[in-house]
Amino acid sequence: MSNRFFALHFDWLEMEKVADVGIFLTNDMAIFFVLAGVGLMSHLDILASIWGRLLIIIFISLITVLTLVGIIVQKIKNKAEKSASVKEVEENA
């Protein structure tokens, strides 16, 4: 998934070549979620016995992902601001 993103971002792959597949996947996205929902419903008895632990794991992973994304975004923004200030100093010198 990420290599397709980078390929599109750096114009290694043209948007027109993947537009039809993207539209198909977006329009039929519900099909993918139905299968996951059926799997959850068929194992509801197992999920009921571990419901509390499952919620704790989901909460901890959510907080972890949000924290990591925040840290990464801050580092990227700080790096971009530093490079912009360096360019500004070089231009004014």
PDB file of C-alpha atoms in Angstrom:
ATOM      1  CA  MET A   1       0.000   0.000   0.000  1.00  0.00           C
ATOM      2  CA  SER A   2       2.713   2.474   0.925  1.00  0.00           C
ATOM      3  CA  ASN A   3       4.783   1.687  -2.173  1.00  0.00           C
ATOM      4  CA  ARG A   4       1.746   2.527  -4.330  1.00  0.00           C
ATOM      5  CA  PHE A   5       1.371   5.791  -2.436  1.00  0.00           C
ATOM      6  CA  PHE A   6       5.012   6.704  -3.048  1.00  0.00           C
ATOM      7  CA  ALA A   7       4.756   5.629  -6.691  1.00  0.00           C
ATOM      8  CA  LEU A   8       1.785   7.939  -7.177  1.00  0.00           C
ATOM      9  CA  HIS A   9       3.363  10.743  -5.163  1.00  0.00           C
ATOM     10  CA  PHE A  10       6.618  10.759  -7.111  1.00  0.00           C
ATOM     11  CA  ASP A  11       4.831  10.276 -10.468  1.00  0.00           C
ATOM     12  CA  TRP A  12       6.342   6.850 -11.071  1.00  0.00           C
ATOM     13  CA  LEU A  13       2.799   5.585 -11.580  1.00  0.00           C
ATOM     14  CA  GLU A  14       0.146   7.553 -13.408  1.00  0.00           C
ATOM     15  CA  MET A  15      -3.175   8.152 -11.679  1.00  0.00           C
ATOM     16  CA  GLU A  16      -5.093   7.198 -14.801  1.00  0.00           C
ATOM     17  CA  LYS A  17      -3.644   3.671 -14.701  1.00  0.00           C
ATOM     18  CA  VAL A  18      -5.027   2.966 -11.224  1.00  0.00           C
ATOM     19  CA  ALA A  19      -8.138   5.162 -11.206  1.00  0.00           C
ATOM     20  CA  ASP A  20     -10.530   2.416 -12.351  1.00  0.00           C
ATOM     21  CA  VAL A  21      -9.332  -0.040  -9.721  1.00  0.00           C
ATOM     22  CA  GLY A  22      -9.484   2.643  -7.029  1.00  0.00           C
ATOM     23  CA  ILE A  23     -13.050   3.547  -7.954  1.00  0.00           C
ATOM     24  CA  PHE A  24     -14.045  -0.140  -7.953  1.00  0.00           C
ATOM     25  CA  LEU A  25     -12.503  -0.751  -4.528  1.00  0.00           C
ATOM     26  CA  THR A  26     -14.045   2.395  -3.072  1.00  0.00           C
ATOM     27  CA  ASN A  27     -17.513   1.636  -4.430  1.00  0.00           C
ATOM     28  CA  ASP A  28     -17.454  -1.989  -3.256  1.00  0.00           C
ATOM     29  CA  MET A  29     -15.783  -1.386   0.100  1.00  0.00           C
ATOM     30  CA  ALA A  30     -18.811  -2.687   2.018  1.00  0.00           C
ATOM     31  CA  ILE A  31     -18.139  -6.193   0.657  1.00  0.00           C
ATOM     32  CA  PHE A  32     -14.843  -6.327   2.536  1.00  0.00           C
ATOM     33  CA  PHE A  33     -16.445  -5.275   5.827  1.00  0.00           C
ATOM     34  CA  VAL A  34     -19.318  -7.766   5.527  1.00  0.00           C
ATOM     35  CA  LEU A  35     -16.871 -10.664   5.561  1.00  0.00           C
ATOM     36  CA  ALA A  36     -15.156  -9.329   8.674  1.00  0.00           C
ATOM     37  CA  GLY A  37     -18.515  -8.804  10.376  1.00  0.00           C
ATOM     38  CA  VAL A  38     -19.618 -12.353   9.612  1.00  0.00           C
ATOM     39  CA  GLY A  39     -16.366 -13.665  11.055  1.00  0.00           C
ATOM     40  CA  LEU A  40     -16.925 -11.691  14.239  1.00  0.00           C
ATOM     41  CA  MET A  41     -20.511 -12.897  14.557  1.00  0.00           C
ATOM     42  CA  SER A  42     -19.567 -16.529  14.050  1.00  0.00           C
ATOM     43  CA  HIS A  43     -17.069 -16.305  16.939  1.00  0.00           C
ATOM     44  CA  LEU A  44     -19.203 -14.171  19.250  1.00  0.00           C
ATOM     45  CA  ASP A  45     -19.044 -16.730  22.051  1.00  0.00           C
ATOM     46  CA  ILE A  46     -15.241 -16.505  22.132  1.00  0.00           C
ATOM     47  CA  LEU A  47     -15.324 -12.699  21.978  1.00  0.00           C
ATOM     48  CA  ALA A  48     -17.839 -12.542  24.842  1.00  0.00           C
ATOM     49  CA  SER A  49     -15.439 -14.335  27.163  1.00  0.00           C
ATOM     50  CA  ILE A  50     -12.544 -11.937  26.453  1.00  0.00           C
ATOM     51  CA  TRP A  51     -14.502  -8.717  25.872  1.00  0.00           C
ATOM     52  CA  GLY A  52     -12.844  -6.710  28.671  1.00  0.00           C
ATOM     53  CA  ARG A  53      -9.304  -7.656  27.692  1.00  0.00           C
ATOM     54  CA  LEU A  54     -10.107  -6.945  24.057  1.00  0.00           C
ATOM     55  CA  LEU A  55     -11.308  -3.411  24.866  1.00  0.00           C
ATOM     56  CA  ILE A  56      -8.183  -2.739  26.931  1.00  0.00           C
ATOM     57  CA  ILE A  57      -5.952  -3.936  24.078  1.00  0.00           C
ATOM     58  CA  ILE A  58      -7.852  -1.809  21.553  1.00  0.00           C
ATOM     59  CA  PHE A  59      -7.596   1.257  23.803  1.00  0.00           C
ATOM     60  CA  ILE A  60      -3.867   0.804  24.445  1.00  0.00           C
ATOM     61  CA  SER A  61      -3.119   0.268  20.753  1.00  0.00           C
ATOM     62  CA  LEU A  62      -5.200   3.334  19.831  1.00  0.00           C
ATOM     63  CA  ILE A  63      -3.314   5.549  22.280  1.00  0.00           C
ATOM     64  CA  THR A  64       0.023   4.096  21.108  1.00  0.00           C
ATOM     65  CA  VAL A  65      -0.723   4.731  17.424  1.00  0.00           C
ATOM     66  CA  LEU A  66      -2.010   8.252  18.063  1.00  0.00           C
ATOM     67  CA  THR A  67       1.076   9.077  20.131  1.00  0.00           C
ATOM     68  CA  LEU A  68       3.497   7.699  17.556  1.00  0.00           C
ATOM     69  CA  VAL A  69       1.769   9.496  14.686  1.00  0.00           C
ATOM     70  CA  GLY A  70       1.847  12.740  16.677  1.00  0.00           C
ATOM     71  CA  ILE A  71       5.558  12.377  17.415  1.00  0.00           C
ATOM     72  CA  ILE A  72       6.377  11.581  13.791  1.00  0.00           C
ATOM     73  CA  VAL A  73       4.333  14.524  12.486  1.00  0.00           C
ATOM     74  CA  GLN A  74       6.020  16.878  14.945  1.00  0.00           C
ATOM     75  CA  LYS A  75       9.476  15.695  13.884  1.00  0.00           C
ATOM     76  CA  ILE A  76       8.617  16.118  10.203  1.00  0.00           C
ATOM     77  CA  LYS A  77       7.177  19.601  10.793  1.00  0.00           C
ATOM     78  CA  ASN A  78      10.199  20.654  12.859  1.00  0.00           C
ATOM     79  CA  LYS A  79      12.551  19.402  10.155  1.00  0.00           C
ATOM     80  CA  ALA A  80      10.586  21.279   7.475  1.00  0.00           C
ATOM     81  CA  GLU A  81      10.569  24.466   9.551  1.00  0.00           C
ATOM     82  CA  LYS A  82      14.322  24.213  10.163  1.00  0.00           C
ATOM     83  CA  SER A  83      15.044  23.731   6.478  1.00  0.00           C
ATOM     84  CA  ALA A  84      12.773  26.659   5.600  1.00  0.00           C
ATOM     85  CA  SER A  85      14.552  28.898   8.123  1.00  0.00           C
ATOM     86  CA  VAL A  86      17.963  27.800   6.809  1.00  0.00           C
ATOM     87  CA  LYS A  87      16.880  28.664   3.259  1.00  0.00           C
ATOM     88  CA  GLU A  88      15.613  32.035   4.452  1.00  0.00           C
ATOM     89  CA  VAL A  89      18.921  32.802   6.185  1.00  0.00           C
ATOM     90  CA  GLU A  90      20.887  31.745   3.103  1.00  0.00           C
ATOM     91  CA  GLU A  91      18.736  33.929   0.853  1.00  0.00           C
ATOM     92  CA  ASN A  92      19.146  36.957   3.115  1.00  0.00           C
ATOM     93  CA  ALA A  93      22.909  36.511   3.429  1.00  0.00           C
TER      94      ALA A  93
END
